[in-house]
XYZ file of C-alpha atoms in Angstrom:
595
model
C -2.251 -25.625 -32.702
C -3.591 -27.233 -36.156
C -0.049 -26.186 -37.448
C 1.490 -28.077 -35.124
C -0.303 -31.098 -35.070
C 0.123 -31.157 -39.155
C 4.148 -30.361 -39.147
C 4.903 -33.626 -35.993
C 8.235 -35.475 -36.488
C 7.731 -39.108 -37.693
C 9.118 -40.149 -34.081
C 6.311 -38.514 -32.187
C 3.553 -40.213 -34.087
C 4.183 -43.712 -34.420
C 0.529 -44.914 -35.462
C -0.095 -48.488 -36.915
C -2.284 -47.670 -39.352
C -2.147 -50.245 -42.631
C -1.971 -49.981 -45.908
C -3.692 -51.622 -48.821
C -1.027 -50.095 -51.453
C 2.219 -52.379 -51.924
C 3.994 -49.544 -53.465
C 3.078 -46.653 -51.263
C 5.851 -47.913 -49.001
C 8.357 -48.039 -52.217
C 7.089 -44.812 -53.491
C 7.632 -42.682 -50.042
C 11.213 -44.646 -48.945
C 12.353 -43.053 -52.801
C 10.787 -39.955 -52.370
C 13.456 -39.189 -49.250
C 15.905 -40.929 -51.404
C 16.082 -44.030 -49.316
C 16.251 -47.981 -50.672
C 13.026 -49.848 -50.139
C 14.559 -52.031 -47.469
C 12.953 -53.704 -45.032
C 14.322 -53.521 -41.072
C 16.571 -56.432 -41.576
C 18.013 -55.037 -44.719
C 16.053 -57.411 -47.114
C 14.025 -55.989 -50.073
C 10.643 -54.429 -49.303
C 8.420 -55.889 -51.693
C 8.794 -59.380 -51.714
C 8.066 -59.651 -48.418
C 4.689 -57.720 -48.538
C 1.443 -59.868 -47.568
C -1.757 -58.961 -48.658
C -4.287 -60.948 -47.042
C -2.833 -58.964 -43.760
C -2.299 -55.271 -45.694
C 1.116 -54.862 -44.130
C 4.840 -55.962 -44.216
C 6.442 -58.303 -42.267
C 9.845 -56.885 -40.461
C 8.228 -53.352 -40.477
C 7.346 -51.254 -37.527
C 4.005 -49.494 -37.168
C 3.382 -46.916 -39.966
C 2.981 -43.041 -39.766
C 0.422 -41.527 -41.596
C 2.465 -38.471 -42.243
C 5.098 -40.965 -44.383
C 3.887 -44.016 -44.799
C 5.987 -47.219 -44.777
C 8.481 -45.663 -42.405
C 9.214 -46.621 -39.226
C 12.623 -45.589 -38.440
C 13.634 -41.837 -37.803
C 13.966 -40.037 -41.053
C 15.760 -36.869 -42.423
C 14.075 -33.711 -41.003
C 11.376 -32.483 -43.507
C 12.322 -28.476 -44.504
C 9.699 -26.421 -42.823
C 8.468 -24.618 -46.091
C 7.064 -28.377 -47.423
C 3.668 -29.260 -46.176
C 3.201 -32.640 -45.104
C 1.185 -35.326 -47.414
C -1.936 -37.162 -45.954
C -2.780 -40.548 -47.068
C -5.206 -42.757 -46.883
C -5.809 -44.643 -43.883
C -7.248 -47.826 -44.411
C -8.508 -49.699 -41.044
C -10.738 -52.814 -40.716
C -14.150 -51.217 -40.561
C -13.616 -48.297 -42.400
C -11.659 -46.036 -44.855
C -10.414 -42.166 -44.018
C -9.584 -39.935 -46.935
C -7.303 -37.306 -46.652
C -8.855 -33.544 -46.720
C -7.659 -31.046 -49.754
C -4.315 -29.985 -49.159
C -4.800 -27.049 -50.579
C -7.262 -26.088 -48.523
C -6.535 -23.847 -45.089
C -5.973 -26.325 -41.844
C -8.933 -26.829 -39.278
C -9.058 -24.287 -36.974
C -8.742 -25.371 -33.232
C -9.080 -23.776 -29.819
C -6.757 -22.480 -27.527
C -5.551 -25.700 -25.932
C -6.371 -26.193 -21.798
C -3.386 -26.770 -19.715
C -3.257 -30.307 -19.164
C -5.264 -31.097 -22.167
C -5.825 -35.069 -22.529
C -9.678 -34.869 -23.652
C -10.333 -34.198 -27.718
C -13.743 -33.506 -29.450
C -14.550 -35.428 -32.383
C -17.582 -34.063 -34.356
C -18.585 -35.106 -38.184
C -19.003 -38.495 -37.350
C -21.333 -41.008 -39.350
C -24.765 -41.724 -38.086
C -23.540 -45.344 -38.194
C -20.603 -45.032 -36.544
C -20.334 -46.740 -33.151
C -17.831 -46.872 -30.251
C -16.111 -50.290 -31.578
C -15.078 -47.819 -34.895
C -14.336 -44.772 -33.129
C -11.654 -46.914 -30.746
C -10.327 -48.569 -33.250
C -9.508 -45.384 -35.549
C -8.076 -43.548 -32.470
C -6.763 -46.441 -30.471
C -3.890 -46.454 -33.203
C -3.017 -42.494 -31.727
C -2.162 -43.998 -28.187
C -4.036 -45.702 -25.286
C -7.320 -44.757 -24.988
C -9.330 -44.252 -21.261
C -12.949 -43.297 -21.950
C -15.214 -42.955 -24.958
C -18.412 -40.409 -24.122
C -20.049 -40.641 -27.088
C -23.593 -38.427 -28.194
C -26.662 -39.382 -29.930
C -25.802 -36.163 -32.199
C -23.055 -37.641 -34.181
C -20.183 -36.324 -31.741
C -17.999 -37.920 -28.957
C -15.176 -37.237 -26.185
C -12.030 -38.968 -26.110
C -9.530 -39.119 -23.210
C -6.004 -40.414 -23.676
C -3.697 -41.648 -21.328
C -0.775 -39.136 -22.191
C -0.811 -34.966 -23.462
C 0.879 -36.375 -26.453
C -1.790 -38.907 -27.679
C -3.616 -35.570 -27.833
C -1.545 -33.995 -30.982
C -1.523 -37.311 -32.860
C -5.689 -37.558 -32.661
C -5.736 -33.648 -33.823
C -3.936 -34.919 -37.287
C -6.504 -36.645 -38.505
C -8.730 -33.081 -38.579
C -10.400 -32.863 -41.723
C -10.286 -36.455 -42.667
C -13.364 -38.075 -44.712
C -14.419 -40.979 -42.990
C -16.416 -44.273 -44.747
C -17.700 -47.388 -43.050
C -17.132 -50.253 -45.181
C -17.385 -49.517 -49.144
C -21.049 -48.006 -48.404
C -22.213 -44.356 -50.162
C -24.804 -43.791 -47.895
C -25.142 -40.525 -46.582
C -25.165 -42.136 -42.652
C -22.683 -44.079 -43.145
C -20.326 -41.095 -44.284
C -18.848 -38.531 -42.574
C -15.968 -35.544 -42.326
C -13.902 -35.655 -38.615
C -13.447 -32.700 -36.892
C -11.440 -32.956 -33.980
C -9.857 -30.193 -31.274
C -8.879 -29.938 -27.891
C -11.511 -30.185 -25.104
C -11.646 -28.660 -21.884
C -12.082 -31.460 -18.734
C -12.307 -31.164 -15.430
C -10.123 -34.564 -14.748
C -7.536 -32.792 -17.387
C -7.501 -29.837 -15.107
C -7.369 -31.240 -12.123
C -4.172 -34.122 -12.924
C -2.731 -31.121 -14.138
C -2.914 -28.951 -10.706
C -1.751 -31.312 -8.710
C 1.478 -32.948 -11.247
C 1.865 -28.497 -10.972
C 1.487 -28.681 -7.517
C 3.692 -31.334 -7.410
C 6.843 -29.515 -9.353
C 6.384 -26.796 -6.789
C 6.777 -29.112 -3.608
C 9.910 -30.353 -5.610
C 11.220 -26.852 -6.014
C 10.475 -25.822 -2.719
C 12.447 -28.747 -1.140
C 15.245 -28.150 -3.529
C 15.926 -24.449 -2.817
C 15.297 -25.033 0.863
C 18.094 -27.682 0.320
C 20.087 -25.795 -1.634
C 19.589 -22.409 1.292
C 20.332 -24.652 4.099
C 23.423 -25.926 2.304
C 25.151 -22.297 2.208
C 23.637 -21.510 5.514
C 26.378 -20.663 8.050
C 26.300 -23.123 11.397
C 24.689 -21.674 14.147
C 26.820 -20.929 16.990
C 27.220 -23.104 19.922
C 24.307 -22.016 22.718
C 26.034 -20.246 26.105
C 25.673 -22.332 28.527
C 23.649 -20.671 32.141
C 25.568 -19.674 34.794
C 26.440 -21.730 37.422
C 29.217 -21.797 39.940
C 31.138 -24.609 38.447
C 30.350 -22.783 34.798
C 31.797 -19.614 36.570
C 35.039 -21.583 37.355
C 35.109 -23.169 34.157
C 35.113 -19.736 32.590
C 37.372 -18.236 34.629
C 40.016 -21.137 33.972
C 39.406 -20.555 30.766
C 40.373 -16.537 30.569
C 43.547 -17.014 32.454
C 44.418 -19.670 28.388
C 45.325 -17.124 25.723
C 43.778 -20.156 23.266
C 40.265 -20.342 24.777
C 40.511 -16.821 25.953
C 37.920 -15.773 22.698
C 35.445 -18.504 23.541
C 35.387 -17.659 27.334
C 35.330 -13.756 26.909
C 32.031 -14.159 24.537
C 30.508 -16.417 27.368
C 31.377 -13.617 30.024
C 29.478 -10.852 27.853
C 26.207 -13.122 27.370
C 26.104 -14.024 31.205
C 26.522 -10.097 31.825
C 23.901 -8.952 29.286
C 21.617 -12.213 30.337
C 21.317 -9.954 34.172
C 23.126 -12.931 36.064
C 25.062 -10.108 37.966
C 23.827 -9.657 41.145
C 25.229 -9.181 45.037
C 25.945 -12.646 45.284
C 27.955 -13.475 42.162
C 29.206 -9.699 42.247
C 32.989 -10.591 43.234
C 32.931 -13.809 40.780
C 32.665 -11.338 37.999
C 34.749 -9.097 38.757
C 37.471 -11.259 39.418
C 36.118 -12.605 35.473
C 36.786 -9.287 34.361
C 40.119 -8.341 35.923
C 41.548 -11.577 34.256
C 40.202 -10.276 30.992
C 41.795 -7.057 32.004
C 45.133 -8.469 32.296
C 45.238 -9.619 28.419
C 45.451 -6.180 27.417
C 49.479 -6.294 27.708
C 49.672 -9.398 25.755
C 47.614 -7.637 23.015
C 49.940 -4.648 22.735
C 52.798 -6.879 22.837
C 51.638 -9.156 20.305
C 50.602 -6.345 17.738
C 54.358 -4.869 18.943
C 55.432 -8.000 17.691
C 53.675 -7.859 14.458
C 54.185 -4.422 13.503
C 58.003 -5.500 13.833
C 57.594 -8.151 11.472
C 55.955 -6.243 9.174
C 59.079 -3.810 8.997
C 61.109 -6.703 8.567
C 58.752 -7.497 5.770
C 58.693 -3.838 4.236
C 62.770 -3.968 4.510
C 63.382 -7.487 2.640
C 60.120 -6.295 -0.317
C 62.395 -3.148 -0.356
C 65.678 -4.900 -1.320
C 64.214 -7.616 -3.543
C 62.582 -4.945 -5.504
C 65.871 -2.577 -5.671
C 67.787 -5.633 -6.983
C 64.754 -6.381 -9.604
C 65.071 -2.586 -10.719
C 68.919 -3.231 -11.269
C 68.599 -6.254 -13.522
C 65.497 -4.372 -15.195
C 68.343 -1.376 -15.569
C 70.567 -3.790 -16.956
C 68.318 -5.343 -19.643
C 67.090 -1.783 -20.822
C 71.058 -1.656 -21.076
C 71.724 -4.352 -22.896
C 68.505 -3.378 -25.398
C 69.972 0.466 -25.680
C 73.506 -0.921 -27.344
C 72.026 -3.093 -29.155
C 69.800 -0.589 -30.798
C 73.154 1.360 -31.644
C 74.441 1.255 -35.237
C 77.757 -0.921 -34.654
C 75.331 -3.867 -33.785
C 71.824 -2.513 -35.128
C 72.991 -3.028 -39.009
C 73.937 -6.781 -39.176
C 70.119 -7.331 -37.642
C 67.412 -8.223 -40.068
C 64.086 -5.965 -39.928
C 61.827 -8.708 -38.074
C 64.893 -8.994 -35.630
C 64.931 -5.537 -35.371
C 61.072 -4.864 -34.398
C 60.970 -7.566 -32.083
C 63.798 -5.780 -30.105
C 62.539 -2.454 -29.807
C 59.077 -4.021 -29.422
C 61.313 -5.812 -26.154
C 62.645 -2.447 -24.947
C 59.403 -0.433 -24.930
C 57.956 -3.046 -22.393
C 60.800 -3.382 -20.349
C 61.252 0.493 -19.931
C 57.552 0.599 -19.160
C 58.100 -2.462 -16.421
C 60.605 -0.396 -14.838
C 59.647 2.835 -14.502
C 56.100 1.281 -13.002
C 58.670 -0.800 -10.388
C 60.662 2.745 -9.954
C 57.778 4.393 -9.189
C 56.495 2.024 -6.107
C 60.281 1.989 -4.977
C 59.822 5.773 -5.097
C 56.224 5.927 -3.219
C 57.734 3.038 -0.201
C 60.789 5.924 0.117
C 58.600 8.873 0.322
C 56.498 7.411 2.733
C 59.683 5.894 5.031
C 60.674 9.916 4.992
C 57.141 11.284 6.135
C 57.592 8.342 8.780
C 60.876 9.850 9.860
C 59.967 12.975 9.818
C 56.893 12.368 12.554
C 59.834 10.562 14.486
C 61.875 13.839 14.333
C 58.850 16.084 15.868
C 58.130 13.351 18.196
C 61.885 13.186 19.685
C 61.524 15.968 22.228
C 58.455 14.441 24.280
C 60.577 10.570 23.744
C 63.597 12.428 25.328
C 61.285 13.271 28.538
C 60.081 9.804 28.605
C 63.651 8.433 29.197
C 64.477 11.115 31.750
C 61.171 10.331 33.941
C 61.047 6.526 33.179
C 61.890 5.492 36.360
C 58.716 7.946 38.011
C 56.237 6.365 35.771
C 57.276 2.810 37.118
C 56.404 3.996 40.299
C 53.394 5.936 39.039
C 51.942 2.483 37.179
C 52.282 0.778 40.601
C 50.273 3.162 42.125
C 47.751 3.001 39.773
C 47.113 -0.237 40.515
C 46.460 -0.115 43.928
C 44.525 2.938 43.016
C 42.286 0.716 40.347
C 41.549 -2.396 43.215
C 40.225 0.091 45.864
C 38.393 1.861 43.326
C 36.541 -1.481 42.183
C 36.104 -2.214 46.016
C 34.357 1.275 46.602
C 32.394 0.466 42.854
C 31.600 -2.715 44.399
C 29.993 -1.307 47.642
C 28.133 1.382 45.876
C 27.133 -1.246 43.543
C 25.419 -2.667 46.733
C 24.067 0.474 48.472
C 22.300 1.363 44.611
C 20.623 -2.020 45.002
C 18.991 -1.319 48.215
C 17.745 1.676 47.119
C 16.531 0.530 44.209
C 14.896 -2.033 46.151
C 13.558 0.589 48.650
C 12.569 2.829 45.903
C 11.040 -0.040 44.276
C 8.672 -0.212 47.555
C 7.925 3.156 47.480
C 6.753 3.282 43.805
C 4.347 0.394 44.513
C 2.940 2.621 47.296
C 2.513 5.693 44.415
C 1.442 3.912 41.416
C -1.658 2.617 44.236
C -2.340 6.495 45.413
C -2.289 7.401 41.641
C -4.534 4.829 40.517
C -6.825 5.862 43.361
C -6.878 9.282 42.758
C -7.456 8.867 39.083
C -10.300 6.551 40.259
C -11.954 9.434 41.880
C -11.018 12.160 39.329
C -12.956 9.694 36.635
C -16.218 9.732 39.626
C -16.080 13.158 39.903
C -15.986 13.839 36.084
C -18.790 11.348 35.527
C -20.627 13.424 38.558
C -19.919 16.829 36.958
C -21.597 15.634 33.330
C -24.475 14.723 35.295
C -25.120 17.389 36.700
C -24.573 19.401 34.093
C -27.377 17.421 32.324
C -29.703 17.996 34.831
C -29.207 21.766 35.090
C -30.126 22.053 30.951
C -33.048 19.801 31.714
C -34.098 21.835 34.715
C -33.488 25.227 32.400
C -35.639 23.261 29.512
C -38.704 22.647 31.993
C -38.538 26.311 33.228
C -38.746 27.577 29.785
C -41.794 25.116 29.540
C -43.812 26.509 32.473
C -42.789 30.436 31.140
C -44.633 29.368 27.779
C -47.717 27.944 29.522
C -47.690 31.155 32.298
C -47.918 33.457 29.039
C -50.675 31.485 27.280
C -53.210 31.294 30.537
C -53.011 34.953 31.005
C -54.059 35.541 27.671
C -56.877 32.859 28.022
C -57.685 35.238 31.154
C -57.626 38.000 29.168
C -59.216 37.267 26.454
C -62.148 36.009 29.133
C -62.476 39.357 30.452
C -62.728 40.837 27.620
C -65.505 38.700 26.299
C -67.577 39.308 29.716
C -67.101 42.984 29.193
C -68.584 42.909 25.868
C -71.699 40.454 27.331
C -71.820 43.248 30.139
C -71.929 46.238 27.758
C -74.168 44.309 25.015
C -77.076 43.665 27.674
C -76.813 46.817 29.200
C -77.500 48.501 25.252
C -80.418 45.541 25.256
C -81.867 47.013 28.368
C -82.209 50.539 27.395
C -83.046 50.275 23.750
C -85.910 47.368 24.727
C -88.122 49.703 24.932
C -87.555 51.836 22.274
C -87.150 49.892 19.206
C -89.704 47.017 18.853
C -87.408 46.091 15.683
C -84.747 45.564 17.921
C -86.450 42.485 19.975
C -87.408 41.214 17.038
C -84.036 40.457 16.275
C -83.030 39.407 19.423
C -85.590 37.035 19.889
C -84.554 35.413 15.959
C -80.770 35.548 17.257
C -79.025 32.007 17.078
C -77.302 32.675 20.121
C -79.960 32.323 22.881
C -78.135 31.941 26.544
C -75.024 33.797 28.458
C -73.176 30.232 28.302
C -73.721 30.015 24.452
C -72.163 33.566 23.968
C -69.223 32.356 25.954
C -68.432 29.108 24.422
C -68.818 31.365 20.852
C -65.956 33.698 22.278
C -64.229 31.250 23.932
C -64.596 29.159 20.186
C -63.656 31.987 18.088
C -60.670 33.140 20.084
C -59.298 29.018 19.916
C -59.949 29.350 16.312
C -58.516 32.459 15.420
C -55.032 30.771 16.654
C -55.369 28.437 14.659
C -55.624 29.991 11.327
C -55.660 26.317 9.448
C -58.628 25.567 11.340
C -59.097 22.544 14.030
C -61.574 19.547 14.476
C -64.620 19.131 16.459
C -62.992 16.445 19.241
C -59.800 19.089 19.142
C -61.801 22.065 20.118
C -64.032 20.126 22.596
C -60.720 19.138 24.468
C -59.676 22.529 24.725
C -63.256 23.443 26.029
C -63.632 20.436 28.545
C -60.400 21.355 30.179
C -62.142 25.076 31.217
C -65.692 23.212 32.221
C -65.911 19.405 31.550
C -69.832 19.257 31.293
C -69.574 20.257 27.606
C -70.292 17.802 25.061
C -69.251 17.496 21.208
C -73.131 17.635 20.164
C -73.887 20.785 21.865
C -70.797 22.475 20.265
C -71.238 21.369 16.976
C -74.913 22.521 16.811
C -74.024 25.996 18.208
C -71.360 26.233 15.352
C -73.723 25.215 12.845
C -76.225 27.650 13.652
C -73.714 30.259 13.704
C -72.573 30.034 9.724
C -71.126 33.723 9.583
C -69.200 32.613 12.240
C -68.004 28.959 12.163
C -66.739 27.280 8.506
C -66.652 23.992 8.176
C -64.267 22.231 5.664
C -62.798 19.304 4.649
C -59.415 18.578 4.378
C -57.070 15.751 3.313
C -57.497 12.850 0.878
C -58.879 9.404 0.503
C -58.562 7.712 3.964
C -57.246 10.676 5.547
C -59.994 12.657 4.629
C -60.843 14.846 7.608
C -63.448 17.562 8.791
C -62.088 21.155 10.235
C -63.904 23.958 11.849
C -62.252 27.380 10.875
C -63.291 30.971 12.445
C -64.785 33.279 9.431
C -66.338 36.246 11.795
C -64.877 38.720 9.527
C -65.543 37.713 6.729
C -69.318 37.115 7.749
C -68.766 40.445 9.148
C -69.283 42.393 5.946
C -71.533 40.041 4.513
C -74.186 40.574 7.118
C-alpha cells in the first residue's frame, strides 16, 4: 500500500541517490542524535567532494534519511517520514507536500514486479527514466508510451516498494521551466502476465516442496509392512511344520498356517499335511495354560511382597504421625517458637493424609483377598469330587484322545466324499444353468410372439371399424339415390297430367335451368354432398366425389350446372392472400323462400 511504501526501514531501501547539500548529511545524522561521522569514524565534512555531489567512505544514500547508510534507530510510527530532494545527473525530483494525503494505489497483484509510472515529462526519455529508477534495484524492461507514461519491471518484489516511494514526486530535466520538460510521477503497481505467471509456478513450486515433505514426514511414522507369506509348497509345508513344533517361532509359523488356509491351498492332496499342521498347533494349548499358571503364580507372589512392603510403610507412617502427636503435646509444644510450630502441624496434616490414603489401598487388597476366599469356600465341594475321581478322568482324557484322532480321520473322509459331490453337483448345475438359459430363451420368443400378436389383433379391430364406417356411408349414398329417383318419378308423372291443363305450367318448364334426367341427378346427388358439408367444398373436391359414381363427368359441366342453379349452389371465397380459395356451399333453403 502507499502507507507502506512511505513508512520502509532505511535497510530495505538502500538507493544511491546524491546529494548536492554538504550539510543535509550533518543535519539528518543530528536530527537522530548521531555524530556526523563518516564509516571509518573520521569527520563527515571534510571529506565531502563536490565536483562528485557525494562523500567518500559513505554507502549509498536513502532518500527517506539522507546521508545514512548504516541501520538506524527505528523511527516511532506516529512520525511521518521526510522526503528530500533527489538530485540525479539529468534531472531534479522535488518532494510532494507532506501535508498532503499519500497517492492512492491499487490493490497489489500477487507476484507484482511490474510498476506504472504516469506524469512523466514530454521530454523525458528512457536514458532518464532508467537512471531515476535504476537507483530502486535492477531494472529488466522499460515499455515506454508516446502518452507520457511507461512500464517498469524489476528483477525482485522488493524493487517494487522502493519505486512506489517516489509517488508524488515533481520531476525537472535539467534547470529548464518548460512546461514539457516538467512533470509530477505517479507510480503504482501493475498487473503482468510474466508477474503472474513466475509467481504460479515459484507457488507451484512451494507446493511440490510441501508435498514431498509431508509425504516424507508420513512415510517416516509409517509402520513397516509385514513380511509377505510365502506360497505353499511341500518343502514350505515342512519348514512350517518344523517351525510349530519351536515355542520361539511358533507365532511366525501359526500366522503362515492361517494365510495358507484362508489362501484355499487345502485340498485332498495336502489334506493330511494340514492337519498334522494343526494338531501340532493343538498341542501348544498345555504350554499356554501352564505358562499363564505360571504367571498368575508370580503375580501372587507379587501381590504378597506389595502387601508387606506397604504394611511396613503404614507402620513407619504410624510412627511419624506418632512422633508429630507428642510433639504437639504441651511438655514439648511450649519451648517451640510459632514458625516451628506451623511447620509441624503443617508436617502432621500431610502425613495423616499419606496414611490413611496407604490404609485405605491396604484395606481394598484385604477386602478383595476375602471375596477371593470366599469363592474358594463355595467352590470346595465340587474340588473335593475332583480329588476323589482324579484317577477316572486320567483315564477319561486318554480316551478322549483316541476319540479326537478317529474323529479327524472320519472328518477327513467326509471331507473327501463332500468334495466329490461338490464336484458332481458342480456337473449337474452346469447341466441346469444351460436348461434355464434355454428356457428363458424361449419364454423371451414367446413373449416377443404374444406382443405381436396382440398388435395385430388391435390393427385387425382398427380396419374392421374402418369398413363398418364406409358400409354405413354407401347405404346412405343408396338411399339418398332412391329417394332422389322417387321424387324424378313422382315430379314427371305431375308434368304429365298437368301438361295439358296449365299452358303456364310448360312455360315454366321449358325456362327451367335444369333441362335433362342426368342434370336433376347430379343436382341431388350435388346438394346431398353439400349439405354434409356445411362449410362448403371446392369444385375439383366435389367432382372427385362425382367421378367415383360415373367417371365421364367433367369439372366444366358441373360448374355450369351450379351456376345456373343460383338458389341452389353459393359460391364463396374463402381464405387469405395466397391461400385464397373458391367453395361451393348448398343454399336450397334459403333460395327456397326466396323464390
Amino acid at each position: 500500500s502507499a502507507d507502506g511504501g512511505r513508512n520502509l526501514s532505511l535497510d530495505s531501501i538502500p538507493m544511491g541517490l546524491p546529494m548536492s547539500d554538504p550539510t543535509a548529511w550533518a543535519t539528518a545524522m543530528n536530527n537522530l542524535g548521531m555524530a556526523p561521522m563518516g564509516m571509518t569514524g573520521q569527520p563527515l565534512l571534510p571529506d565531502f567532494d563536490p565536483a562528485l555531489g557525494m562523500m567518500t567512505g559513505i554507502p549509498p544514500i536513502n532518500p527517506m534519511m539522507p546521508g545514512l547508510g548504516i541501520v538506524p534507530p527505528p523511527i516511532p510510527p506516529d512520525m511521518p517520514a521526510v522526503k528530500e530532494i533527489i538530485h540525479c545527473k539529468s534531472c531534479t525530483l522535488f518532494p510532494p507536500n507532506p501535508h498532503l494525503p499519500p497517492p492512492a494505489t491499487r490493490e497489489r497483484p500477487p507476484g507484482c514486479k511490474t510498476v506504472f509510472v504516469g506524469g512523466l515529462p514530454e521530454n523525458g526519455t528512457e536514458q532518464i527514466i532508467m537512471e531515476v529508477f535504476e537507483q530502486c534495484g535492477e531494472v529488466i524492461a522499460i515499455r515506454k508510451s508516446k502518452k507520457n507514461f511507461c512500464h517498469i519491471r524489476f528483477a525482485e518484489e522488493f524493487m517494487v516498494d522502493k519505486a512506489l516511494y517516489l509517488s508524488g514526486y515533481r520531476i525537472r530535466l535539467g534547470s529548464s521551466t518548460d512546461k514539457k520538460d516538467t512533470g509530477r510521477l505517479h507510480v503504482d503497481f501493475a498487473q503482468a502476465r510474466d508477474d503472474l505467471y513466475e509467481w504460479e509456478c515459484k507457488q507451484r513450486m512451494l507446493a511440490r516442496e510441501e508435498r514431498h515433505r509431508r509425504r516424507l514426514a508420513e512415510e517416516r511414522f509409517r509402520p513397516p509392512s509385514p513380511p509377505p507369506v510365502v506360497h505353499y509348497s511341500d518343502h514350505e509345508c515342512s519348514v512350517v511344520a518344523e517351525k510349530l513344533k519351536d515355542d520361539t517361532k511358533f507365532s511366525e509359523a501359526i500366522q503362515t498356517l492361517l494365510t495358507w488356509i484362508e489362501r484355499g491351498e487345502v485340498n485332498r492332496r495336502t489334506a493330511n499335511n494340514f492337519y498334522s499342521m494343526i494338531q501340532s498347533a493343538n498341542s501348544h494349548i498345555r504350554r499356554l495354560v501352564n505358562e499363564k499358571a505360571a504367571h498368575e503364580k508370580e503375580m501372587e507372589e507379587a501381590k504378597e511382597k506389595f502387601k508387606l512392603a506397604l504394611s511396613g510403610i503404614l507402620v513407619q507412617f504410624e510412627q511419624i504421625v506418632a512422633v508429630y502427636h507428642s510433639a504437639s503435646k504441651q511438655k514439648a509444644w511450649d519451648h517451640f517458637t510459632k514458625a516451628q510450630r506451623k511447620n509441624i502441624s503443617v508436617w502432621c496434616k500431610q502425613a495423616e493424609e499419606i496414611r490413611n490414603i496407604h490404609n485405605d489401598e491396604l484395606m481394598g487388597i484385604r477386602r478383595e483377598e476375602e471375596m477371593e476366599m470366599s469363592d474358594e469356600e463355595i467352590a470346595d465341594p465340587s474340588e473335593m469330587k475332583e480329588t476323589e475321581e482324579s484317577a477316572l478322568v486320567s483315564q477319561v482324557e486318554a480316551l478322549k484322545e483316541e476319540n479326537d484322532s478317529l474323529r479327524w480321520q472320519l472328518d477327513a473322509y467326509r471331507n473327501e466324499v463332500e468334495l466329490l459331490k461338490q464336484e458332481h453337483g458342480k456337473a449337474t448345475r452346469d447341466e441346469d444353468t444351460t436348461k434355464e438359459q434355454q428356457m428363458k430363451l424361449l419364454q423371451q420368443a414367446l413373449q416377443g410372439m404374444q406382443k405381436h400378436l396382440l398388435k395385430v389383433q388391435e390393427e385387425y379391430k382398427k380396419r374392421e371399424a374402418e369398413l363398418e364406417k364406409v358400409k354405413e356411408d354407401k347405404l346412405k349414398v343408396e338411399a339418398l339415390l332412391e329417394n332422389l329417383k322417387e321424387q324424378e318419378s313422382s315430379t314427371s308423372r305431375v308434368c304429365a297430367c298437368n301438361q295439358e291443363k296449365e299452358c303456364p305450367m310448360e312455360k315454366t318448364l321449358s325456362n327451367s335451368p335444369v333441362k335433362s334426367e342426368r342434370e336433376v341427378l347430379l343436382v341431388g346427388i350435388i346438394s346431398t354432398f353439400l349439405h354434409v358439408h356445411p362449410f362448403g367444398a371446392s369444385i375439383e373436391y366435389i367432382c372427385s366425389y362425382l367421378q367415383r359414381l360415373d367417371s365421364k363427368i367433367c369439372t366444366a359441366e358441373v360448374e355450369v350446372l351450379m351456376t345456373r342453379l343460383q338458389n341452389t349452389f353459393r359460391q364463396e371465397l374463402s381464405g387469405v392472400g395466397a391461400s385464397l380459395e373458391k367453395r361451393w356451399k348448398f343454399c336450397g333453403f334459403d333460395g327456397l323462400k326466396m323464390t
